[in-house]
Coordinates of C-alpha atoms in Angstrom, one line a residue:
M162 CA 139.5 117.0 201.9
K163 CA 141.6 114.6 203.9
K164 CA 143.9 117.4 205.1
R165 CA 140.9 119.5 206.2
K166 CA 139.5 116.6 208.3
I167 CA 142.9 115.8 209.8
I168 CA 143.4 119.5 210.9
A169 CA 139.8 119.6 212.1
L170 CA 140.1 116.5 214.2
S171 CA 143.4 117.7 215.6
L172 CA 141.8 121.0 216.6
L173 CA 138.8 119.1 218.0
I174 CA 141.0 117.0 220.2
V175 CA 142.8 120.1 221.5
G176 CA 139.4 121.8 222.1
I177 CA 138.0 118.9 224.0
S178 CA 141.2 118.5 226.1
L179 CA 141.3 122.2 227.0
S180 CA 137.5 122.2 227.7
V181 CA 137.9 119.4 230.2
A182 CA 140.9 121.1 231.8
F183 CA 139.1 124.4 232.1
I184 CA 135.9 122.8 233.4
S185 CA 137.8 121.0 236.2
K186 CA 139.1 124.4 237.4
I187 CA 135.7 126.0 237.8
E188 CA 134.7 126.3 241.5
F189 CA 131.0 126.2 242.3
P190 CA 130.2 128.2 245.4
Q191 CA 127.8 127.4 248.1
G192 CA 125.0 129.7 248.7
L193 CA 122.8 131.4 246.1
E194 CA 124.3 134.9 246.3
A195 CA 127.7 133.8 245.2
Y196 CA 126.3 132.8 241.8
F197 CA 125.4 136.5 241.1
K198 CA 128.9 137.8 241.5
R199 CA 131.3 138.7 238.7
E200 CA 134.1 136.5 240.1
Y201 CA 131.9 133.4 239.5
Y202 CA 131.3 134.2 235.8
N203 CA 134.9 135.2 235.1
Q204 CA 135.8 131.5 235.6
F205 CA 134.0 130.7 232.4
G206 CA 136.2 132.8 230.1
P207 CA 138.7 130.1 229.2
L208 CA 135.9 127.6 228.7
A209 CA 134.2 130.0 226.3
I210 CA 137.3 130.2 224.2
S211 CA 137.7 126.4 224.1
V212 CA 134.1 126.1 223.1
E213 CA 134.7 128.5 220.2
L214 CA 137.5 126.2 219.2
L215 CA 135.2 123.2 219.3
A216 CA 132.6 125.0 217.1
A217 CA 135.2 126.1 214.6
S218 CA 136.8 122.7 214.4
Y219 CA 133.4 121.0 213.9
Y220 CA 132.5 123.5 211.1
L221 CA 135.9 122.8 209.5
F222 CA 135.3 119.1 209.8
I223 CA 131.9 119.2 208.0
G224 CA 133.0 121.9 205.6
H225 CA 130.2 124.4 206.6
K226 CA 129.9 127.7 204.7
K227 CA 130.5 129.7 207.9
T228 CA 133.8 127.9 208.7
N229 CA 136.1 130.8 208.0
F230 CA 134.0 133.1 210.1
T231 CA 134.1 130.8 213.1
L232 CA 137.8 130.2 212.6
A233 CA 138.4 133.9 212.6
L234 CA 136.2 134.5 215.6
F235 CA 138.0 131.9 217.6
G236 CA 141.4 133.2 216.4
F237 CA 140.7 136.8 217.4
T238 CA 139.2 135.8 220.8
A239 CA 142.0 133.6 221.7
L240 CA 144.7 136.1 220.7
L241 CA 142.9 139.1 222.4
D242 CA 143.1 137.4 225.8
P243 CA 146.9 137.5 226.1
I244 CA 147.1 140.9 224.3
F245 CA 144.6 142.5 226.8
N246 CA 146.5 140.9 229.6
L247 CA 149.8 142.2 228.3
I248 CA 148.6 145.8 228.0
G249 CA 147.1 145.6 231.5
L250 CA 143.4 145.8 230.7
F251 CA 142.7 142.8 232.9
N252 CA 144.5 139.8 234.4
S253 CA 143.8 136.8 232.4
I254 CA 142.8 133.6 234.3
V255 CA 143.8 131.4 231.4
P256 CA 146.7 129.3 232.6
L257 CA 150.0 129.6 230.8
Y258 CA 149.8 126.3 229.0
G259 CA 146.3 127.2 227.8
T260 CA 147.5 130.6 226.6
I261 CA 150.3 129.0 224.6
I262 CA 148.2 126.2 223.1
L263 CA 145.3 128.5 222.3
S264 CA 147.6 131.1 220.7
I265 CA 149.2 128.5 218.4
C266 CA 145.7 127.2 217.4
A267 CA 144.5 130.8 217.0
L268 CA 147.3 131.7 214.6
L269 CA 146.6 128.5 212.6
C270 CA 142.9 129.2 212.5
L271 CA 143.4 132.8 211.4
W272 CA 145.7 131.7 208.6
L273 CA 143.2 129.1 207.5
A274 CA 140.4 131.6 207.6
F275 CA 142.0 134.5 205.8
A276 CA 143.8 132.3 203.2
N277 CA 140.6 130.4 202.5
T278 CA 142.8 127.3 202.4
F279 CA 140.0 124.8 201.9
K280 CA 138.0 126.9 199.3
L281 CA 135.1 127.5 201.6
K282 CA 133.1 130.7 201.7
P283 CA 135.8 133.5 201.9
L284 CA 135.7 136.1 204.6
S285 CA 134.4 139.5 203.5
N286 CA 135.7 142.7 205.1
L287 CA 132.5 143.0 207.1
T288 CA 132.7 139.4 208.5
A289 CA 136.3 139.9 209.4
I290 CA 135.5 143.1 211.3
L291 CA 132.5 141.4 212.9
S292 CA 134.7 138.5 214.1
V293 CA 137.1 141.0 215.7
V294 CA 134.3 143.0 217.4
L295 CA 132.7 139.8 218.7
G296 CA 136.1 138.6 220.0
V297 CA 136.6 141.8 221.9
F298 CA 133.1 141.6 223.3
V299 CA 133.6 138.0 224.5
E300 CA 136.9 138.9 226.1
L301 CA 135.5 142.0 227.8
F302 CA 132.4 140.2 229.0
F303 CA 134.3 137.4 230.8
N304 CA 137.1 139.5 232.1
Y305 CA 136.2 143.2 232.5
L306 CA 132.5 143.9 232.6

């Protein structure tokens, strides 16, 4: 239980730090019509990933039964961003430091989720597939659609 809370607090600190960094990079335009353009909403992609990390780390901290699903959802979303960028589907706006930190956290979270390290509700095949599909949807929503 102590290890779970230490890992959760570490992820929470990373999530808060990245959220603050990503919020500070958001530019709020003047004029009403600029808020309805795709470029404005694309800025929120990195913030959405860090908010997923916050939710997953909070669930891990309290030991919620949906912890493994949220860890997998964050993990896939965070890893799909550089993968889609690499294959040329879109240009990621996540800074390099964010990509590196989020990828490390994503790999840790995926390992925790699939190994069921803390004996929480294990991932079923359906929830694992659902986390991948939702991760793809989040990435495409903020970067491509």
